[in-house]
XYZ file of C-alpha atoms in Angstrom:
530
model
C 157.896 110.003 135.226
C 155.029 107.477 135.591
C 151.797 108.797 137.073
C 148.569 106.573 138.830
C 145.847 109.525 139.147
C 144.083 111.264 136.892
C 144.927 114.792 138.458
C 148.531 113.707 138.518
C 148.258 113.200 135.051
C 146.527 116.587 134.153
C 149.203 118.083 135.926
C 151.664 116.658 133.846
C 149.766 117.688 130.924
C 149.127 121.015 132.105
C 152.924 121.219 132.586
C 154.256 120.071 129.646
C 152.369 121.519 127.080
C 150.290 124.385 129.095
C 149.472 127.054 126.528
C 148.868 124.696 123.960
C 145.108 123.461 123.519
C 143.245 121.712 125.636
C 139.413 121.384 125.145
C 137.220 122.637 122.801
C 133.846 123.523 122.383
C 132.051 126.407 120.771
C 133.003 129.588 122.102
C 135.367 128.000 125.073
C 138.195 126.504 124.103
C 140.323 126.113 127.195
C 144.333 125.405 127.155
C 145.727 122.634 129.431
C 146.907 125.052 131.673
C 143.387 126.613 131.762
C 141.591 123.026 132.562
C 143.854 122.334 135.063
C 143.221 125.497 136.950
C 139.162 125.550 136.022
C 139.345 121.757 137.302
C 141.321 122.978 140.715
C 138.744 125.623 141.511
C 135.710 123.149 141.117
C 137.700 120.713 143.018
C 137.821 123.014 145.782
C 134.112 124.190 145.709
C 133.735 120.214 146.101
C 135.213 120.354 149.008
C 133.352 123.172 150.430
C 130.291 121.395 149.964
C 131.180 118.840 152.242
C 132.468 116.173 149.513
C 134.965 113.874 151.295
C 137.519 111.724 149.656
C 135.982 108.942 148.488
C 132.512 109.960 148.280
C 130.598 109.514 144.964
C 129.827 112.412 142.457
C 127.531 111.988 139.824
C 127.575 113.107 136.264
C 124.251 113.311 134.180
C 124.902 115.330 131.191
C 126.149 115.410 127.099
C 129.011 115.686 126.325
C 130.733 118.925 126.814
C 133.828 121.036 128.050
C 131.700 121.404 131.971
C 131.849 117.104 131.596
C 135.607 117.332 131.341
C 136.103 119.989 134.239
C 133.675 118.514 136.491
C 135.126 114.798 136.332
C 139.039 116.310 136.882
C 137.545 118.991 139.705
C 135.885 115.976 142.367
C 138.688 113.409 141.423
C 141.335 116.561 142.205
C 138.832 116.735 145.346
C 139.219 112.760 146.062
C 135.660 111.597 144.984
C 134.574 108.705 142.912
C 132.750 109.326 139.589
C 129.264 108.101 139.207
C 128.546 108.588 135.534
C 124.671 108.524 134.347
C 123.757 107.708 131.025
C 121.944 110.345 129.379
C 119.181 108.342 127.725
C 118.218 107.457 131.058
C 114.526 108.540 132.391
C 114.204 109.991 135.895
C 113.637 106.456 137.437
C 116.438 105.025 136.149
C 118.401 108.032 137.310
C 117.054 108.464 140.657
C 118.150 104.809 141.408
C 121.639 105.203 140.092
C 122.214 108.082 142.793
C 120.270 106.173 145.668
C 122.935 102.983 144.809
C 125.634 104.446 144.595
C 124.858 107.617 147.454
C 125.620 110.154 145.265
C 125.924 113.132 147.615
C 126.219 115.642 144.695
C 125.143 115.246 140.902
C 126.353 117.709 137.955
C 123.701 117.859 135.259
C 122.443 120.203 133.025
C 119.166 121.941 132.415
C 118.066 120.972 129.579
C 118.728 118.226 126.532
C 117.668 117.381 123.241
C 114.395 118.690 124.190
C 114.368 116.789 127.680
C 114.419 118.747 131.185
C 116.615 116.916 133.497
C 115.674 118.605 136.461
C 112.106 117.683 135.660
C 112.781 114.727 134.641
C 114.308 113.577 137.973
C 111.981 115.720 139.991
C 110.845 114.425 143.467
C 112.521 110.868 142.670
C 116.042 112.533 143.697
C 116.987 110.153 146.599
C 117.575 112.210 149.837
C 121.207 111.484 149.887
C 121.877 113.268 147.067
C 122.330 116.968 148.939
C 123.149 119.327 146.142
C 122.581 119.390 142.350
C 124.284 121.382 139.895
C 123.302 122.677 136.741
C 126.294 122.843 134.567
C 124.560 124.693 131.739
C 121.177 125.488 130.547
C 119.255 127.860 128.660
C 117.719 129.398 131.701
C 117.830 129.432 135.364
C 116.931 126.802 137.541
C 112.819 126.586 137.720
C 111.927 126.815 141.454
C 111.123 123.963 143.376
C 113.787 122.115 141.733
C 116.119 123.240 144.219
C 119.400 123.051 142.019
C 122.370 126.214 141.965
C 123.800 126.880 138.417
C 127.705 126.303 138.058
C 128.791 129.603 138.227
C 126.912 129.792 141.722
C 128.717 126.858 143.044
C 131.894 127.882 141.630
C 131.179 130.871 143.768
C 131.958 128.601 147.258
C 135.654 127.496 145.883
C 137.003 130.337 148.163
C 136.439 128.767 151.514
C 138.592 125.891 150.613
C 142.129 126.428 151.001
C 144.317 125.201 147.843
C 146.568 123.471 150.020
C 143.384 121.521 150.845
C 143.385 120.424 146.776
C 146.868 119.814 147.399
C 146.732 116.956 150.108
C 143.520 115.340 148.467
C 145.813 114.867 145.347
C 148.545 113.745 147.525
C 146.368 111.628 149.170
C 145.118 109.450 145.836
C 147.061 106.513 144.821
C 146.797 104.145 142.053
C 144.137 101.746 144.185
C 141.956 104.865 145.108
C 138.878 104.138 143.340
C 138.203 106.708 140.438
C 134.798 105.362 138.984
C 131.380 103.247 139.479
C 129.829 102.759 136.139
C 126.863 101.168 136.120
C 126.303 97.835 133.708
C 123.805 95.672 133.998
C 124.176 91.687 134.723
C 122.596 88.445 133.986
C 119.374 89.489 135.981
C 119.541 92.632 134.166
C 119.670 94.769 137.332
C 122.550 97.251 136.789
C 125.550 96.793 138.749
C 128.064 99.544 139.898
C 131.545 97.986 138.255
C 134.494 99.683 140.412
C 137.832 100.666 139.159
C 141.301 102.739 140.771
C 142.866 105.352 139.049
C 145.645 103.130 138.440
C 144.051 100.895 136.174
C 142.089 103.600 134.519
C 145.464 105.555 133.541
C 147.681 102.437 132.826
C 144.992 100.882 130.345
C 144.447 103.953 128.349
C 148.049 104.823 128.311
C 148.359 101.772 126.446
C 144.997 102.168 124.346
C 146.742 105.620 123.197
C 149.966 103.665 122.603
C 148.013 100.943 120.336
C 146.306 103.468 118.391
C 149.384 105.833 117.711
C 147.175 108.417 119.063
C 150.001 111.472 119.546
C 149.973 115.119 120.867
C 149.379 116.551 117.320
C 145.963 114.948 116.861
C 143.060 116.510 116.961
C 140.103 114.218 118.982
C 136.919 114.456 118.426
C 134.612 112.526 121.139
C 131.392 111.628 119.686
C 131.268 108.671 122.095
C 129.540 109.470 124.951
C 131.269 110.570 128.253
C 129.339 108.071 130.385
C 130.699 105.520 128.845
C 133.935 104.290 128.874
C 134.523 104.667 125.637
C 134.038 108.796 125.941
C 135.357 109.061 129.541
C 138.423 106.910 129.385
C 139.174 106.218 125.732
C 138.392 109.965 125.507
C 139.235 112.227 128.159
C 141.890 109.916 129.493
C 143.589 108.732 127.063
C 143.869 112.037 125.110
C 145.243 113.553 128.387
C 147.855 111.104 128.473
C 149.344 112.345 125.352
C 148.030 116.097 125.707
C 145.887 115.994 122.300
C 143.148 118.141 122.259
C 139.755 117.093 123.091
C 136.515 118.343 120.704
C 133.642 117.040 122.587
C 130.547 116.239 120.365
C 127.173 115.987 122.621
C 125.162 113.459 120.263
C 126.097 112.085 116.736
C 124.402 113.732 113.794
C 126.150 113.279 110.628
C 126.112 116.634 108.867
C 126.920 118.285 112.087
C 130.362 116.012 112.566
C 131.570 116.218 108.903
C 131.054 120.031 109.221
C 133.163 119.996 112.771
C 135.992 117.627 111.260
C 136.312 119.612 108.416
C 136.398 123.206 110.134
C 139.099 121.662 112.802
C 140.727 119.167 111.046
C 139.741 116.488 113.341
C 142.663 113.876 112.829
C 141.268 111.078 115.798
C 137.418 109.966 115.234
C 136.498 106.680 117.174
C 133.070 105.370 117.397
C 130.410 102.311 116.058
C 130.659 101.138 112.728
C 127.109 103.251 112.343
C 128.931 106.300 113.043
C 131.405 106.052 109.701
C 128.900 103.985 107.349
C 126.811 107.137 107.958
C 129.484 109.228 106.645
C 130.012 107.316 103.743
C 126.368 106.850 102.867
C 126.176 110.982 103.061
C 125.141 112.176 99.407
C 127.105 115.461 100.033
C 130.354 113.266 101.073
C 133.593 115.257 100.414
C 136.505 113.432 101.089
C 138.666 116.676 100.488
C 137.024 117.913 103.314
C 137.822 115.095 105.706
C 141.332 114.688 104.340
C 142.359 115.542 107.865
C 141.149 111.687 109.250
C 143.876 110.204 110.354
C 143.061 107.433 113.399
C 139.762 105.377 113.657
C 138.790 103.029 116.535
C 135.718 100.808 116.525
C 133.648 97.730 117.583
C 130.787 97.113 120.109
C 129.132 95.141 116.573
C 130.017 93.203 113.641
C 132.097 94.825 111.403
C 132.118 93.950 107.894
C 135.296 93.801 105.915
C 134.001 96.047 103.033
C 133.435 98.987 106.057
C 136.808 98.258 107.114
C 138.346 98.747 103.715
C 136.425 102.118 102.602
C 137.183 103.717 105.794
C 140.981 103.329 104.411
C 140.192 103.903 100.855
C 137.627 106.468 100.550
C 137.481 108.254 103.651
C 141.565 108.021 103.982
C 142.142 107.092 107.467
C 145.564 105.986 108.391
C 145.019 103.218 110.846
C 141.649 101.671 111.369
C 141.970 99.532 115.243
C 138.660 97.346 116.426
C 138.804 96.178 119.971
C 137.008 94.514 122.805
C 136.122 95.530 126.184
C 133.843 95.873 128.866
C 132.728 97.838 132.093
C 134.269 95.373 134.686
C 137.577 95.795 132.910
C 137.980 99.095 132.750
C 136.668 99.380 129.186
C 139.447 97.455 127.079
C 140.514 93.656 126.873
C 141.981 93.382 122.963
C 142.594 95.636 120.164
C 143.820 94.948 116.689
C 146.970 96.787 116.146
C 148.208 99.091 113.094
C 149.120 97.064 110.268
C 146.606 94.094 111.203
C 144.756 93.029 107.304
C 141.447 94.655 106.790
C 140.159 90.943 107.200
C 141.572 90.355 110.705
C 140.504 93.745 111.943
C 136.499 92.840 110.375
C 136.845 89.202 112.022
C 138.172 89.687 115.199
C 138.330 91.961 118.301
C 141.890 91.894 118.375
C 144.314 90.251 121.065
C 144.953 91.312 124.602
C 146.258 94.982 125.537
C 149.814 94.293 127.414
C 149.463 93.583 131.424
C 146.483 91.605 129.837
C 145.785 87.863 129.563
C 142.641 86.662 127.700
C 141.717 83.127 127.510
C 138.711 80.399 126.259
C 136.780 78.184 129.100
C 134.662 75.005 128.420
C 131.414 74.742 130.773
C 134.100 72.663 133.148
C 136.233 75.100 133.825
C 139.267 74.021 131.137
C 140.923 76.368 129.141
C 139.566 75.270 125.698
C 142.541 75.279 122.597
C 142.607 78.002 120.006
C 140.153 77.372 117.336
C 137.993 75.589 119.741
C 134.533 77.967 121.207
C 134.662 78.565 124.900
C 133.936 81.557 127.354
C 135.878 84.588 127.439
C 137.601 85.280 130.280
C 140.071 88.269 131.035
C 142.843 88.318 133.749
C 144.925 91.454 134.573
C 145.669 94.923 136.087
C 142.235 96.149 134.136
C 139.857 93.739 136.080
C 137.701 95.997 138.443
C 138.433 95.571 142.119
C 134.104 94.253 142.456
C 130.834 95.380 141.867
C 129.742 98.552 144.594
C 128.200 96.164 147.514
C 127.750 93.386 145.955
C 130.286 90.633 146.922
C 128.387 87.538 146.160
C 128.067 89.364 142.184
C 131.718 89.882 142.265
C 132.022 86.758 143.428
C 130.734 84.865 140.314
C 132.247 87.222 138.343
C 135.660 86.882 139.009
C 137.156 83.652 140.303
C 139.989 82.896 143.111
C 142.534 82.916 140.219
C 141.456 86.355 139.199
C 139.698 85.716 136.128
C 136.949 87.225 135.432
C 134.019 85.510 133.557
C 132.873 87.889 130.714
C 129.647 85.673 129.577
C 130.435 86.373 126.316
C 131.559 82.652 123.797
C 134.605 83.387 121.800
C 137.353 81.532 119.995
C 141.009 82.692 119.982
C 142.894 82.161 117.029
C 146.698 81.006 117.672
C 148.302 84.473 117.169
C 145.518 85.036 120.032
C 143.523 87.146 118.193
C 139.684 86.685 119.740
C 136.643 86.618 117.804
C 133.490 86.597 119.442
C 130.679 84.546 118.277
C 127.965 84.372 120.690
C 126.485 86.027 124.355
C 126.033 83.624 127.386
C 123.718 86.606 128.790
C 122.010 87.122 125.441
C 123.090 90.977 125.520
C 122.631 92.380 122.208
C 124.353 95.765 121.230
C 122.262 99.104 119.895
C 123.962 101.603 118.342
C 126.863 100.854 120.307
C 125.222 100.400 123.990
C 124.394 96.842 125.476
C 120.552 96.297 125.807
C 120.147 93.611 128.167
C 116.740 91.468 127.821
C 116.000 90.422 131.491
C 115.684 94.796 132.173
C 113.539 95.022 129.337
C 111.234 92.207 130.335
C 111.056 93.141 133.927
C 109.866 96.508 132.753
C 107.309 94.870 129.892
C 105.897 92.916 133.122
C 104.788 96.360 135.006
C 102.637 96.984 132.190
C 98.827 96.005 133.093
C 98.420 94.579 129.731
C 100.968 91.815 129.836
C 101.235 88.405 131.892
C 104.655 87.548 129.834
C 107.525 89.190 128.228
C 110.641 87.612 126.242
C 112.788 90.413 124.621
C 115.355 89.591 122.139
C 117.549 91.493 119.854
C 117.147 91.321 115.993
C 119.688 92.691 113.095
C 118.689 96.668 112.034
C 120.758 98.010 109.150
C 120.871 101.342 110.955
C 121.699 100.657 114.925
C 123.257 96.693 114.532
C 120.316 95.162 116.793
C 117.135 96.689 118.068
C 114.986 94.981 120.485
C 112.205 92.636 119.827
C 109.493 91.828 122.474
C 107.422 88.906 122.381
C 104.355 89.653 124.690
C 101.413 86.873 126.399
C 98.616 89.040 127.172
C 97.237 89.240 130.687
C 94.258 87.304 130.536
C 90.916 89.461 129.074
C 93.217 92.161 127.813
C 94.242 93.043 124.173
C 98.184 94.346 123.556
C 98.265 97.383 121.128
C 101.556 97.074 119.808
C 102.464 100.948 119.190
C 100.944 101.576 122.809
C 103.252 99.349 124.366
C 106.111 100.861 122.739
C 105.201 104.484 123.595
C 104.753 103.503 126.998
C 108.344 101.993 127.123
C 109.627 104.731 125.882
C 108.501 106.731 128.847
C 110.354 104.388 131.226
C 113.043 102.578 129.624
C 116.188 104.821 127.591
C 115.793 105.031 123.981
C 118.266 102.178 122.651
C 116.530 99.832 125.424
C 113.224 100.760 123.869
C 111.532 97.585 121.587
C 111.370 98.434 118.147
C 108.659 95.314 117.263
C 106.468 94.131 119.588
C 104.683 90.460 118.500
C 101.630 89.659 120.767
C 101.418 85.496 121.156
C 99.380 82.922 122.729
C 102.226 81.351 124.889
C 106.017 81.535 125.031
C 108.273 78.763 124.259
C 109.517 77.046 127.234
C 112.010 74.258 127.144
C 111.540 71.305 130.227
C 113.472 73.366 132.923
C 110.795 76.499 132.514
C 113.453 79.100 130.583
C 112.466 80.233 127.485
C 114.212 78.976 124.119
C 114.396 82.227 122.964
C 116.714 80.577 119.291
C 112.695 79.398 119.058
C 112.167 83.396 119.478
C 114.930 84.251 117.198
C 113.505 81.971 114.071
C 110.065 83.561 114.819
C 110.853 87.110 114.089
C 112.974 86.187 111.379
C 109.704 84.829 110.028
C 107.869 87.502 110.665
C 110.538 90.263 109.592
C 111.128 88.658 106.518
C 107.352 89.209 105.943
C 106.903 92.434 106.261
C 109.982 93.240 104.517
């Protein structure tokens, strides 16, 4: 039987394989059966706190088995997931919630040696009513004026379960299940919406490309804000009841040591995450004998990556894909059996349900072989950016496509390889940097009259930002300064990792920077310092 909701499908889950596992992590590992009923009780302390169907929930926190119960609790309650990115500072938080009206926020107390409670502070916008702690070392500081989970969990009593019932009932595959937040053109982030239906028929397909089956084992090292954790993670290893390991943050030794102890069979991620693995001097590929299923992408990939993962590490199938937040995550994958070559080279061709297609700058569909825009038409395409219409507007056309501002040419088996960015986006470590936020933050800074940001190769993260900087007039840039005080504002992978102080930017006749000028320039100076 066919389902369109995410609790329908954890119901289905939980019934046909109930005692079997479900998620683990540490000390709690939790069968399906288990989640489902863990995910019913927060869905009804939800509702005691006033959540109505549709109303936004916001989660802001690693990954972890709370993550998974908390997103399957408010959709069982009939809210809409507001994911926040953990490398996010309190500003950039705070504005997330006040967008989107989060009336209730999950988070945790404290991670890699940030305090998220802190952190977020008196910026918490005043429609967010209630914040929960999902875990932490300690209590809840006063004056923060967060409950822990337990303590919420404690209200799930005054809700009937018949309530949880009718929400459920209610949903239907155009109920929206998600916001996530991407940014644009102008760099300000913009609140992409999708249903439950799409989110459940894409990543029943994704599963179906990658062979992923009930006797994997899946670790999620990709975060769970993005839709690469949440939906090619939680979702799509729901829809075929394999076991979910979440990992809160890559580190190398840590998921070697996990894959070998549970015989992780299912490891998706960047190309970063598995070059790291094979670069590790203690590598033991007894150890990881257990790899079965890899999916990757987000950077270039080269061939030679493509081909150890098969021969040294042993990994079965190897899929590289293409996607983004407006739809739903996932455009075009490669499928099992595609040449290492093919898999390196392209992203892929469309998912089924899915058309992808090549634009000229007059609107034609350009021929295969010939560069154009990417466009993507389908079931997956969001329903608009959160109250925004004029955005959604340009994004997505009266024929439904939607313009991805990304140049790529199809080849005529329709694979798609991309080969440029219209909104020159550049990729870190597997999250999209976009230069217009960057700059607009550089600009704050009392120090600097001009900013031009642009991303550069690193052997480590793909790209890493580079910041060209005018100085306001009488003042002197100190490079590491500048940097430090980005890092206090911006997340990490939006952080500049050069800074270059110059006399004037290059600006073509209609006053936009030609940042390929910028481009040649810090190849210059890279190459000098190398």
């Amino acid at each position: 039987m066919a389902v369109h909701t995410t609790p329908a499908l954890l119901a289905q889950v939980a019934s046909r394989y109930g005692s079997d596992p479900g998620v683990l992590d540490g000390d709690t590992r939790l069968t399906w059966s288990q989640l489902a009923e863990r995910a019913r009780e927060l869905a009804r302390a939800v509702i005691a706190h006033g959540i109505e169907p549709g109303d936004r929930v916001a989660i802001w926190a690693p990954n972890c088995w709370e993550w998974v119960v908390a997103v399957l609790g408010l959709h069982s309650a009939g809210a809409v997931l507001v994911p926040i990115n953990t490398r996010y500072r309190g500003e950039e938080a705070a504005d997330l919630l006040e967008r989107s009206r989060a009336r209730l926020l999950f988070t945790v107390g404290e991670f890699l040696g940030t305090d998220y409670l802190a952190m977020l502070g008196e910026r918490r916008p005043a429609v967010t009513e209630t914040v929960v702690v999902l875990r932490s070392d300690a209590p809840p500081a006063e004056g923060h004026d967060a409950v822990g989970l337990e303590a919420f969990l404690e209200h799930a009593g005054r809700t009937p379960a018949e309530e949880v019932d009718a929400r459920v009932a209610a949903l239907g595959p155009d109920s929206p299940s998600d916001i996530l937040f991407t940014s644009g053109t102008t760099g300000r982030p913009k609140g992409a919406v999708c249903t439950h239906g799409q989110v459940v028929r894409a990543y029943a397909a994704w599963a179906e490309v990658v062979g992923l089956t009930h006797n994997d084992r899946y670790l999620v090292v990709s975060p769970f804000f993005h839709a690469f954790g949440y939906k090619a993670g939680i979702i799509a290893a729901m829809t075929v009841g394999s076991p979910i390991y979440p990992e809160p943050v890559f580190d190398v030794n840590r998921v070697m040591e996990r894959v070998a102890a549970e015989r992780i069979s299912m490891l998706p991620g960047p190309p970063a995450l598995y070059q790291s693995i094979l670069n590790h001097p203690d590598l033991d590929t007894e150890a990881l004998a257990s790899l079965r299923l890899a999916v990757t992408g987000a950077a270039s990939v080269p061939v030679e990556l493509i081909e150890a993962m098969g021969d040294t590490l042993g990994f079965e199938t190897v899929i590289t894909g293409y996607g983004l937040t407006e739809a739903c995550g996932i455009a075009t994958m490669c499928r099992d059996g595609d040449d290492p070559v093919t898999i390196a080279t392209t992203s892929g061709r469309a998912i089924p349900g899915v058309e992808v297609a090549t634009f000229d700058e007059h609107g034609a569909t350009t021929e295969p072989g010939v560069p154009g825009e990417v466009r993507i038409r389908g079931y997956n395409v969001m329903t608009g950016y959160l109250d925004d219409p004029e955005a959604t507007a340009e994004a997505i056309d009266a024929d439904g496509w939607l313009a991805t501002g990304d140049i790529g040419v199809l080849n005529p088996d329709g694979y798609l390889a991309i080969t440029d960015r219209l909104k020159d986006m550049f990729i870190v470590g597997g999250f999209n940097a976009y230069p217009a936020e960057i700059e607009r933050q550089l600009l704050i800074h009392p120090d600097v009259a001009q900013a031009a940001v642009i991303g550069v190769p690193d052997d480590r993260l793909g790209e890493v930002g580079y910041a060209f900087v005018v100085p306001a007039s009488g003042a002197e840039v100190d490079d590491a300064g500048l940097i430090g005080w980005c890092r206090e504002h911006l997340a990490n992978f939006k952080v500049p990792r050069h800074v270059e102080s110059v006399d004037e930017l290059p600006f073509n006749a209609g006053g936009k920077v030609m940042k390929f000028k910028l481009r040649e320039q810090a190849a210059a100076s890279m190459g000098s310092t190398s």
